mmCIF file of C-alpha atoms and ligand atoms in Angstrom:
data_model
loop_
_atom_site.group_PDB
_atom_site.id
_atom_site.type_symbol
_atom_site.label_atom_id
_atom_site.label_comp_id
_atom_site.label_asym_id
_atom_site.label_seq_id
_atom_site.Cartn_x
_atom_site.Cartn_y
_atom_site.Cartn_z
ATOM 1 C CA MET S 236 -0.328 -0.319 0.120
ATOM 2 C CA THR S 237 0.560 3.501 -0.127
ATOM 3 C CA VAL S 238 0.396 5.973 2.593
ATOM 4 C CA GLY S 239 -0.510 8.522 0.359
ATOM 5 C CA ASP S 240 -3.189 7.132 -2.503
ATOM 6 C CA VAL S 241 -4.472 4.283 -1.727
ATOM 7 C CA GLU S 242 -7.321 5.514 1.265
ATOM 8 C CA GLY S 243 -8.003 9.768 0.124
ATOM 9 C CA CYS S 244 -6.661 11.991 3.040
ATOM 10 C CA ASP S 245 -6.137 10.769 6.735
ATOM 11 C CA LEU S 246 -8.216 13.822 7.520
ATOM 12 C CA CYS S 247 -10.235 14.634 5.856
ATOM 13 C CA GLY S 248 -11.039 11.428 3.601
ATOM 14 C CA SER S 249 -10.779 13.367 -0.048
ATOM 15 C CA PRO S 250 -9.296 11.067 -2.830
ATOM 16 C CA ALA S 251 -8.622 13.792 -4.283
ATOM 17 C CA PHE S 252 -4.266 15.314 -4.280
ATOM 18 C CA LYS S 253 -1.810 16.729 -6.390
ATOM 19 C CA THR S 254 2.412 16.313 -6.005
ATOM 20 C CA VAL S 255 3.986 19.024 -4.596
ATOM 21 C CA ILE S 256 7.437 17.586 -3.666
ATOM 22 C CA HIS S 257 9.294 13.991 -6.141
ATOM 23 C CA THR S 258 12.512 14.739 -6.491
ATOM 24 C CA ARG S 259 14.116 12.913 -9.262
ATOM 25 C CA SER S 260 17.135 12.060 -7.569
ATOM 26 C CA GLY S 261 16.257 8.383 -6.195
ATOM 27 C CA ARG S 262 17.995 9.427 -2.634
ATOM 28 C CA SER S 263 16.116 10.844 0.728
ATOM 29 C CA LEU S 264 16.598 10.944 3.928
ATOM 30 C CA ARG S 265 15.490 9.039 6.787
ATOM 31 C CA SER S 266 14.457 11.366 10.147
ATOM 32 C CA ASP S 267 17.482 9.327 11.589
ATOM 33 C CA PHE S 268 19.838 10.561 9.725
ATOM 34 C CA GLN S 269 19.911 6.758 6.896
ATOM 35 C CA VAL S 270 19.901 7.855 3.181
ATOM 36 C CA LEU S 271 17.279 6.291 1.945
ATOM 37 C CA THR S 272 16.802 4.512 -1.947
ATOM 38 C CA GLU S 273 13.874 6.104 -2.923
ATOM 39 C CA ASP S 274 13.027 9.136 -4.261
ATOM 40 C CA LEU S 275 11.371 11.933 -1.991
ATOM 41 C CA VAL S 276 7.434 11.788 -2.273
ATOM 42 C CA LYS S 277 5.006 14.591 -0.807
ATOM 43 C CA TYR S 278 1.330 14.801 -1.797
ATOM 44 C CA GLU S 279 -0.913 17.728 -0.701
ATOM 45 C CA CYS S 280 -4.891 16.711 -0.037
ATOM 46 C CA ASP S 281 -7.275 18.966 -1.695
ATOM 47 C CA ARG S 282 -9.466 19.492 0.718
ATOM 48 C CA CYS S 283 -7.525 20.144 3.671
ATOM 49 C CA GLY S 284 -4.315 20.917 2.473
ATOM 50 C CA LEU S 285 -2.659 18.044 4.757
ATOM 51 C CA VAL S 286 0.847 17.240 3.192
ATOM 52 C CA ARG S 287 1.776 13.300 3.431
ATOM 53 C CA ASN S 288 3.312 11.696 1.715
ATOM 54 C CA GLY S 289 3.354 10.215 -1.885
ATOM 55 C CA SER S 290 6.322 7.385 -1.496
ATOM 56 C CA ARG S 291 5.630 3.313 -1.528
ATOM 57 C CA LEU S 292 5.475 2.129 1.901
ATOM 58 C CA ASP S 293 5.283 -1.449 3.642
ATOM 59 C CA PRO S 294 2.184 -1.120 7.236
ATOM 60 C CA THR S 295 4.694 -4.212 8.016
ATOM 61 C CA ALA S 296 7.542 -3.103 7.481
ATOM 62 C CA ILE S 297 7.726 0.056 8.530
ATOM 63 C CA SER S 298 6.896 -1.294 11.816
ATOM 64 C CA ALA S 299 10.201 -4.094 11.987
ATOM 65 C CA THR S 300 11.684 -1.090 11.307
ATOM 66 C CA TYR S 301 10.631 1.348 14.599
ATOM 67 C CA ALA S 302 11.376 -2.631 16.818
ATOM 68 C CA ASP S 303 14.666 -3.448 15.384
ATOM 69 C CA GLU S 304 16.843 -1.680 12.502
ATOM 70 C CA TYR S 305 15.626 2.828 13.174
ATOM 71 C CA GLN S 306 18.271 4.553 14.965
ATOM 72 C CA LEU S 307 17.675 6.364 18.822
ATOM 73 C CA ILE S 308 19.821 8.315 19.982
ATOM 74 C CA ASP S 309 20.506 8.186 23.428
ATOM 75 C CA GLN S 310 21.592 10.897 24.259
ATOM 76 C CA ASP S 311 20.452 13.837 21.931
ATOM 77 C CA VAL S 312 21.289 17.788 22.814
ATOM 78 C CA PHE S 313 21.160 20.930 21.909
ATOM 79 C CA TYR S 314 23.378 23.191 22.012
ATOM 80 C CA THR S 315 22.629 26.980 24.450
ATOM 81 C CA VAL S 316 25.205 29.820 25.221
ATOM 82 C CA ASN S 317 25.520 27.967 28.196
ATOM 83 C CA GLY S 318 26.472 24.735 26.790
ATOM 84 C CA SER S 319 24.221 21.570 26.168
ATOM 85 C CA VAL S 320 21.368 20.193 27.607
ATOM 86 C CA SER S 321 19.485 16.751 26.538
ATOM 87 C CA ARG S 322 16.630 16.281 24.895
ATOM 88 C CA ALA S 323 14.137 15.300 27.199
ATOM 89 C CA ALA S 324 15.359 17.662 29.669
ATOM 90 C CA VAL S 325 13.637 20.656 26.953
ATOM 91 C CA PHE S 326 9.954 18.368 26.311
ATOM 92 C CA ALA S 327 9.729 18.046 29.679
ATOM 93 C CA GLU S 328 10.592 22.045 30.761
ATOM 94 C CA HIS S 329 7.921 22.740 27.568
ATOM 95 C CA ILE S 330 4.859 20.283 29.514
ATOM 96 C CA ALA S 331 5.701 21.346 32.629
ATOM 97 C CA ALA S 332 5.871 25.339 31.599
ATOM 98 C CA ALA S 333 2.274 24.329 30.115
ATOM 99 C CA CYS S 334 0.755 21.880 32.352
ATOM 100 C CA GLN S 335 1.210 24.840 34.738
ATOM 101 C CA GLN S 336 0.098 27.680 32.271
ATOM 102 C CA THR S 337 -3.728 25.492 31.951
ATOM 103 C CA GLY S 338 -3.527 23.958 36.000
ATOM 104 C CA ARG S 339 -3.545 20.543 34.816
ATOM 105 C CA GLU S 340 -0.487 17.893 36.523
ATOM 106 C CA PRO S 341 0.027 15.619 35.548
ATOM 107 C CA LEU S 342 -1.253 13.411 38.631
ATOM 108 C CA GLY S 343 -1.934 8.720 38.030
ATOM 109 C CA ARG S 344 -1.189 6.806 35.206
ATOM 110 C CA PHE S 345 0.287 8.030 32.815
ATOM 111 C CA LEU S 346 1.932 6.128 29.164
ATOM 112 C CA GLU S 347 4.700 7.312 27.393
ATOM 113 C CA ILE S 348 4.486 6.988 23.307
ATOM 114 C CA GLY S 349 7.166 6.524 21.992
ATOM 115 C CA ALA S 350 9.511 6.026 24.968
ATOM 116 C CA SER S 351 12.950 5.338 23.096
ATOM 117 C CA HIS S 352 15.867 5.608 26.333
ATOM 118 C CA GLY S 353 13.718 6.834 29.122
ATOM 119 C CA GLY S 354 15.145 10.256 28.927
ATOM 120 C CA LEU S 355 11.122 11.942 29.898
ATOM 121 C CA LEU S 356 9.609 9.204 31.659
ATOM 122 C CA THR S 357 12.773 10.290 33.973
ATOM 123 C CA GLU S 358 12.661 13.936 33.659
ATOM 124 C CA MET S 359 8.390 13.401 34.044
ATOM 125 C CA GLY S 360 8.635 12.075 36.412
ATOM 126 C CA ARG S 361 11.337 14.508 38.805
ATOM 127 C CA ARG S 362 8.736 17.245 38.248
ATOM 128 C CA PHE S 363 5.983 15.822 39.011
ATOM 129 C CA PRO S 364 5.569 12.730 41.995
ATOM 130 C CA ASN S 365 2.380 12.998 41.828
ATOM 131 C CA ALA S 366 2.273 10.794 38.958
ATOM 132 C CA ARG S 367 3.640 7.528 37.244
ATOM 133 C CA PHE S 368 4.589 7.226 34.370
ATOM 134 C CA GLU S 369 5.248 4.150 32.371
ATOM 135 C CA GLY S 370 6.778 3.624 28.746
ATOM 136 C CA LEU S 371 5.520 1.523 25.147
ATOM 137 C CA GLU S 372 8.793 1.724 22.585
ATOM 138 C CA LEU S 373 8.731 -0.409 19.980
ATOM 139 C CA ASN S 374 11.885 -1.480 19.931
ATOM 140 C CA HIS S 375 13.017 -3.909 21.922
ATOM 141 C CA ARG S 376 16.960 -3.107 22.689
ATOM 142 C CA VAL S 377 16.320 -0.313 23.854
ATOM 143 C CA ALA S 378 12.973 -1.680 25.546
ATOM 144 C CA ALA S 379 14.761 -2.742 27.620
ATOM 145 C CA GLY S 380 18.351 -1.053 28.665
ATOM 146 C CA ALA S 381 15.498 2.017 29.367
ATOM 147 C CA ARG S 382 13.097 -1.853 32.004
ATOM 148 C CA GLN S 383 16.575 -2.439 33.156
ATOM 149 C CA THR S 384 17.250 1.246 34.744
ATOM 150 C CA GLY S 385 13.993 1.164 37.135
ATOM 151 C CA HIS S 386 11.621 1.885 34.026
ATOM 152 C CA THR S 387 8.124 0.092 33.097
ATOM 153 C CA ILE S 388 8.571 0.404 28.935
ATOM 154 C CA TYR S 389 6.256 -2.115 26.785
ATOM 155 C CA ASP S 390 7.854 -2.970 23.580
ATOM 156 C CA HIS S 391 4.120 -3.858 21.729
ATOM 157 C CA PRO S 392 2.107 -2.176 19.629
ATOM 158 C CA LEU S 393 -0.297 0.234 20.401
ATOM 159 C CA GLU S 394 -3.270 -1.471 18.677
ATOM 160 C CA THR S 395 -2.725 -4.397 20.875
ATOM 161 C CA LEU S 396 -1.494 -3.111 24.265
ATOM 162 C CA ASP S 397 -3.141 -4.855 27.196
ATOM 163 C CA VAL S 398 -2.634 -3.097 30.531
ATOM 164 C CA GLY S 399 -5.157 -1.526 31.760
ATOM 165 C CA LEU S 400 -6.356 2.418 30.591
ATOM 166 C CA PHE S 401 -4.559 5.552 31.542
ATOM 167 C CA ASP S 402 -5.137 8.808 33.232
ATOM 168 C CA GLY S 403 -2.664 10.698 30.497
ATOM 169 C CA MET S 404 -0.730 9.712 27.743
ATOM 170 C CA ILE S 405 2.140 11.613 26.260
ATOM 171 C CA ALA S 406 4.022 11.590 22.439
ATOM 172 C CA ILE S 407 6.118 12.742 21.470
ATOM 173 C CA ALA S 408 8.015 13.278 17.828
ATOM 174 C CA VAL S 409 5.594 10.679 17.350
ATOM 175 C CA LEU S 410 2.085 11.221 15.754
ATOM 176 C CA GLU S 411 4.263 12.122 12.236
ATOM 177 C CA HIS S 412 5.947 8.340 11.747
ATOM 178 C CA THR S 413 2.185 6.713 12.204
ATOM 179 C CA ILE S 414 0.183 5.510 9.448
ATOM 180 C CA SER S 415 -2.825 6.750 10.021
ATOM 181 C CA PRO S 416 -2.986 9.565 12.773
ATOM 182 C CA THR S 417 -6.890 9.678 12.806
ATOM 183 C CA ALA S 418 -6.110 5.385 14.213
ATOM 184 C CA PHE S 419 -4.056 6.601 16.594
ATOM 185 C CA LEU S 420 -5.575 9.271 18.470
ATOM 186 C CA ARG S 421 -8.484 7.445 18.154
ATOM 187 C CA ASP S 422 -6.655 4.114 19.614
ATOM 188 C CA LEU S 423 -5.104 7.241 21.791
ATOM 189 C CA HIS S 424 -8.357 7.801 22.780
ATOM 190 C CA ARG S 425 -9.631 4.128 23.748
ATOM 191 C CA ARG S 426 -6.797 4.097 26.913
ATOM 192 C CA THR S 427 -7.573 7.112 27.720
ATOM 193 C CA LYS S 428 -9.930 7.474 31.172
ATOM 194 C CA PRO S 429 -12.668 9.825 30.355
ATOM 195 C CA GLY S 430 -11.253 13.616 31.046
ATOM 196 C CA GLY S 431 -7.946 11.638 30.734
ATOM 197 C CA LEU S 432 -4.568 14.176 30.141
ATOM 198 C CA VAL S 433 -3.079 13.975 26.083
ATOM 199 C CA ILE S 434 0.200 15.464 25.234
ATOM 200 C CA LEU S 435 1.026 16.167 21.849
ATOM 201 C CA SER S 436 4.436 17.768 20.517
ATOM 202 C CA GLN S 437 5.497 16.772 16.559
ATOM 203 C CA PRO S 438 6.846 19.281 13.869
ATOM 204 C CA THR S 439 4.143 22.213 13.274
ATOM 205 C CA GLN S 440 4.351 22.762 9.188
ATOM 206 C CA ASP S 441 3.219 27.103 10.041
ATOM 207 C CA ILE S 442 7.373 27.471 10.763
ATOM 208 C CA ASP S 443 9.867 27.098 8.030
ATOM 209 C CA SER S 444 11.739 23.810 9.044
ATOM 210 C CA HIS S 445 13.471 20.898 6.661
ATOM 211 C CA ASP S 446 11.153 18.730 8.570
ATOM 212 C CA ILE S 447 9.907 17.747 4.900
ATOM 213 C CA CYS S 448 12.481 16.677 3.948
ATOM 214 C CA PHE S 449 12.187 13.302 5.784
ATOM 215 C CA ALA S 450 10.470 10.215 4.291
ATOM 216 C CA ASP S 451 9.009 8.901 7.381
ATOM 217 C CA HIS S 452 7.527 11.604 7.939
ATOM 218 C CA LEU S 453 4.353 10.240 6.572
ATOM 219 C CA TYR S 454 2.443 13.773 7.764
ATOM 220 C CA HIS S 455 3.256 17.123 7.644
ATOM 221 C CA PHE S 456 0.519 18.851 10.259
ATOM 222 C CA GLY S 457 -0.255 23.052 10.399
ATOM 223 C CA THR S 458 -2.087 23.414 13.484
ATOM 224 C CA GLY S 459 -5.083 23.483 11.741
ATOM 225 C CA HIS S 460 -4.702 20.292 10.806
ATOM 226 C CA LEU S 461 -4.185 19.891 14.813
ATOM 227 C CA HIS S 462 -6.809 21.049 15.061
ATOM 228 C CA ALA S 463 -9.854 18.712 13.426
ATOM 229 C CA TYR S 464 -7.524 15.987 14.428
ATOM 230 C CA ALA S 465 -8.367 16.625 17.657
ATOM 231 C CA GLN S 466 -11.579 17.396 17.196
ATOM 232 C CA LYS S 467 -12.331 13.995 14.816
ATOM 233 C CA CYS S 468 -11.256 11.694 17.840
ATOM 234 C CA GLY S 469 -12.537 13.608 19.627
ATOM 235 C CA PHE S 470 -10.250 15.725 22.305
ATOM 236 C CA THR S 471 -10.917 19.187 24.387
ATOM 237 C CA GLU S 472 -7.667 21.354 22.982
ATOM 238 C CA VAL S 473 -6.780 22.433 26.086
ATOM 239 C CA LEU S 474 -3.025 24.752 25.076
ATOM 240 C CA THR S 475 -1.931 24.884 21.958
ATOM 241 C CA VAL S 476 1.645 26.426 21.679
ATOM 242 C CA ILE S 477 3.595 27.430 18.238
ATOM 243 C CA GLY S 478 7.314 27.056 19.091
ATOM 244 C CA LEU S 479 9.287 26.201 21.403
ATOM 245 C CA THR S 480 12.689 27.358 22.639
ATOM 246 C CA GLN S 481 14.872 24.784 21.882
ATOM 247 C CA VAL S 482 13.182 22.995 19.248
ATOM 248 C CA PRO S 483 11.232 26.307 17.250
ATOM 249 C CA SER S 484 9.358 23.512 14.485
ATOM 250 C CA TYR S 485 7.711 22.419 17.241
ATOM 251 C CA SER S 486 4.043 22.739 18.065
ATOM 252 C CA LEU S 487 2.567 20.972 21.422
ATOM 253 C CA HIS S 488 -1.086 19.890 22.228
ATOM 254 C CA LEU S 489 -2.569 19.849 25.709
ATOM 255 C CA LEU S 490 -6.126 18.199 24.639
ATOM 256 C CA LEU S 491 -8.937 16.253 27.018
ATOM 257 C CA ALA S 492 -10.245 13.072 26.119
ATOM 258 C CA GLU S 493 -14.122 13.427 25.000
ATOM 259 C CA ASP S 494 -17.160 12.246 23.304
ATOM 260 C CA VAL S 495 -16.014 10.725 20.451
ATOM 261 C CA PRO S 496 -18.035 12.695 17.292
ATOM 262 C CA GLN S 497 -20.357 10.073 15.062
ATOM 263 C CA THR S 498 -19.281 11.547 12.308
ATOM 264 C CA TYR S 499 -16.073 14.236 11.594
ATOM 265 C CA GLU S 500 -16.092 16.898 8.011
ATOM 266 C CA TRP S 501 -12.593 19.223 7.720
ATOM 267 C CA PRO S 502 -14.847 23.263 8.382
ATOM 268 C CA GLY S 503 -13.628 25.255 5.751
ATOM 269 C CA PRO S 504 -11.497 25.755 2.593
ATOM 270 C CA PRO S 505 -8.069 23.547 2.932
ATOM 271 C CA GLN S 506 -5.126 25.271 5.499
ATOM 272 C CA ARG S 507 -1.682 25.440 3.567
ATOM 273 C CA SER S 508 0.604 25.176 5.285
ATOM 274 C CA ARG S 509 5.027 25.930 4.370
ATOM 275 C CA CYS S 510 5.564 22.751 3.628
ATOM 276 C CA VAL S 511 5.884 23.685 0.162
ATOM 277 C CA ALA S 512 7.927 26.434 0.890
ATOM 278 C CA SER S 513 10.029 25.056 3.367
ATOM 279 C CA PHE S 514 11.808 22.844 0.251
ATOM 280 C CA GLN S 515 12.155 24.682 -2.224
ATOM 281 C CA GLN S 516 14.579 26.708 0.724
ATOM 282 C CA ILE S 517 16.007 23.994 1.218
ATOM 283 C CA GLU S 518 16.921 23.439 -2.939
ATOM 284 C CA SER S 519 17.702 26.856 -3.498
ATOM 285 C CA ASP S 520 20.094 26.244 -0.280
ATOM 286 C CA LEU S 521 21.762 23.239 -1.927
ATOM 287 C CA THR S 522 21.776 24.598 -5.433
ATOM 288 C CA LYS S 523 24.277 27.471 -3.810
ATOM 289 C CA LEU S 524 26.267 25.105 -1.379
ATOM 290 C CA GLY S 525 26.895 22.942 -5.631
ATOM 291 C CA ARG S 526 28.247 25.783 -6.443
ATOM 292 C CA THR S 527 30.760 26.571 -3.528
ATOM 293 C CA LEU S 528 31.604 22.474 -3.718
ATOM 294 C CA THR S 529 33.067 23.363 -6.741
ATOM 295 C CA ARG S 530 35.296 26.102 -6.542
ATOM 296 C CA LEU S 531 36.617 24.500 -3.156
ATOM 297 C CA VAL S 532 36.969 21.200 -4.848
ATOM 298 C CA GLN S 533 39.437 23.661 -7.564
ATOM 299 C CA GLY S 534 40.884 25.543 -4.595
ATOM 300 C CA GLU S 535 42.315 21.982 -3.577
ATOM 301 C CA ARG S 536 40.582 23.151 -0.536
ATOM 302 C CA ARG S 537 41.186 20.919 2.313
ATOM 303 C CA VAL S 538 37.291 21.167 4.102
ATOM 304 C CA ALA S 539 35.406 19.942 7.510
ATOM 305 C CA VAL S 540 31.973 21.256 7.859
ATOM 306 C CA PHE S 541 31.233 22.170 11.014
ATOM 307 C CA GLY S 542 28.187 20.655 12.591
ATOM 308 C CA VAL S 543 26.904 16.877 11.851
ATOM 309 C CA ARG S 544 23.138 16.284 12.728
ATOM 310 C CA GLU S 545 19.996 17.065 11.223
ATOM 311 C CA PHE S 546 21.477 19.611 9.007
ATOM 312 C CA PHE S 547 24.393 18.172 8.048
ATOM 313 C CA ALA S 548 21.995 15.532 6.934
ATOM 314 C CA VAL S 549 20.280 17.144 5.013
ATOM 315 C CA ALA S 550 22.958 18.262 2.927
ATOM 316 C CA ASN S 551 24.011 14.504 3.039
ATOM 317 C CA ALA S 552 21.235 13.619 1.338
ATOM 318 C CA TYR S 553 20.130 16.037 -0.949
ATOM 319 C CA SER S 554 23.180 17.932 -2.527
ATOM 320 C CA ARG S 555 26.696 16.526 -3.716
ATOM 321 C CA LEU S 556 27.974 17.158 -0.737
ATOM 322 C CA ALA S 557 27.867 12.774 0.063
ATOM 323 C CA ALA S 558 30.323 12.656 -3.081
ATOM 324 C CA PHE S 559 32.350 15.027 -1.999
ATOM 325 C CA PRO S 560 35.633 14.847 -0.180
ATOM 326 C CA ILE S 561 35.152 15.855 3.590
ATOM 327 C CA VAL S 562 38.176 15.925 5.728
ATOM 328 C CA CYS S 563 36.437 16.409 8.943
ATOM 329 C CA GLY S 564 33.621 17.168 11.456
ATOM 330 C CA LEU S 565 33.461 19.408 13.612
ATOM 331 C CA ASP S 566 30.976 18.719 16.952
ATOM 332 C CA ASP S 567 30.981 20.208 19.991
ATOM 333 C CA TYR S 568 30.659 17.170 21.711
ATOM 334 C CA PRO S 569 32.240 14.661 19.009
ATOM 335 C CA GLU S 570 31.674 11.774 21.879
ATOM 336 C CA HIS S 571 27.648 12.240 21.264
ATOM 337 C CA VAL S 572 28.029 11.852 16.654
ATOM 338 C CA ALA S 573 26.032 8.623 16.863
ATOM 339 C CA ASP S 574 28.004 4.660 16.587
ATOM 340 C CA LYS S 575 30.246 6.328 13.508
ATOM 341 C CA ILE S 576 27.430 6.507 10.658
ATOM 342 C CA TYR S 577 30.074 9.143 9.058
ATOM 343 C CA PRO S 578 33.367 8.259 6.545
ATOM 344 C CA PHE S 579 35.518 11.029 7.804
ATOM 345 C CA PRO S 580 36.552 12.046 11.968
ATOM 346 C CA ILE S 581 34.587 13.929 14.344
ATOM 347 C CA VAL S 582 36.105 16.357 16.465
ATOM 348 C CA ARG S 583 36.175 19.133 18.117
ATOM 349 C CA PRO S 584 36.778 23.245 15.639
ATOM 350 C CA GLU S 585 39.579 23.747 17.654
ATOM 351 C CA GLU S 586 41.561 20.084 16.786
ATOM 352 C CA ALA S 587 40.521 21.230 13.356
ATOM 353 C CA ALA S 588 44.670 22.632 12.117
ATOM 354 C CA ALA S 589 46.126 18.900 12.841
ATOM 355 C CA PHE S 590 44.115 17.763 9.941
ATOM 356 C CA GLY S 591 44.932 21.070 8.200
ATOM 357 C CA ILE S 592 41.701 22.213 7.168
ATOM 358 C CA THR S 593 41.427 25.928 5.354
ATOM 359 C CA ASP S 594 37.574 26.206 4.257
ATOM 360 C CA VAL S 595 34.914 24.521 7.015
ATOM 361 C CA LEU S 596 30.845 24.606 5.574
ATOM 362 C CA LEU S 597 28.583 25.456 7.596
ATOM 363 C CA THR S 598 26.042 22.302 8.319
ATOM 364 C CA MET S 599 24.403 23.824 11.739
ATOM 365 C CA ASN S 600 20.894 25.174 12.302
ATOM 366 C CA LYS S 601 21.363 29.235 10.891
ATOM 367 C CA VAL S 602 20.699 30.809 14.169
ATOM 368 C CA HIS S 603 23.920 29.280 15.302
ATOM 369 C CA TYR S 604 26.092 30.733 12.075
ATOM 370 C CA PRO S 605 26.940 34.345 14.025
ATOM 371 C CA ILE S 606 28.976 32.804 16.886
ATOM 372 C CA ALA S 607 29.971 29.903 14.644
ATOM 373 C CA ILE S 608 31.159 32.421 12.518
ATOM 374 C CA ALA S 609 33.496 34.720 14.852
ATOM 375 C CA ARG S 610 35.003 30.834 16.267
ATOM 376 C CA LEU S 611 35.575 30.178 12.817
ATOM 377 C CA GLN S 612 37.469 33.499 12.954
ATOM 378 C CA GLN S 613 39.410 33.505 15.955
ATOM 379 C CA LEU S 614 40.896 29.846 14.644
ATOM 380 C CA GLY S 615 41.621 31.009 11.361
ATOM 381 C CA LEU S 616 39.265 29.253 8.991
ATOM 382 C CA ALA S 617 37.110 31.022 6.291
ATOM 383 C CA GLY S 618 34.099 29.486 7.203
ATOM 384 C CA HIS S 619 30.439 28.899 4.396
ATOM 385 C CA GLU S 620 26.775 29.550 5.039
ATOM 386 C CA VAL S 621 24.848 26.574 3.526
ATOM 387 C CA PHE S 622 21.608 27.461 4.852
ATOM 388 C CA HIS S 623 19.634 30.587 4.339
HETATM 389 ZN ZN1 ZN R 26 -7.471 16.667 3.561
#
């Protein structure tokens, strides 16, 4: 089956869509930074404007990927001027602030879907001692590791989970991976006590980002689409936050499980998201990068990349960078870079001189460019901006 065109739009049911992205490069990017040997294809629903994956995907194969192959990063960190902070702590802080703002403190038994190594369970447990946080993680090996640190972790798919009702649910960066967000949200609803709190966070397409570059993000939601999904699946929205500190391309939603309506109909004109504009900007940036690479090769320069995470992965998948002779990668925390996934060494910027580096491509989030360029200038290195 394809997610894209067999049964129509998962949200509004319309069979009418247009292809808005088709790369034809035979390459696309998975959100764990693996490069897939298939085009990136995205469809946009004519009726509601929801953008969805259009390439062929087998649901059984997708489940198998999450159970075994998909790389869950253990020590995912964000960088701030005050040092690094864990991704789990960032999301826990946002959730705690939203709960405080709405007077909805988590109480009782909560389930986190996609609990990974249990980092958020730990952070939530610290902040909310009156609640108990359990996790669901399909990756058996990761689930076993999280159990060893004292967490209760289930490793069955949600649709087969039979461990009673929960007072609340948490799903961070999960909804965009589901084959049917409608089915997933209804499953959450069935397993949540009436009036229970459901906390969702995932990329928002109200804000420009590179989320559209991920082949395994099967849906790309604008805020209007999430409002509609909540209504369709029996939730009342308590709070929506668009754009989170440290994760500006994410939104956060606090929902209450109420009655599921008998029928649902998309209420108005389509909501247009930033998906297509975002992708056009990235394509333009990467075309310019191609010209920069040509100049660097002609000048026989020795080139490093500064930033070896999401932004590098996007450039690596969708430009000629993958075939370029990168001497080394620069990162302030090389020990946090997952399992040597790149064919060059990763070192701290101050160690670039030992590799004879002359030029550095800024393959990081552009918000970090001013600080990165100042640091490179101190080291006597030329920095080249990649994303604009
Ligand atoms: Zn639709």
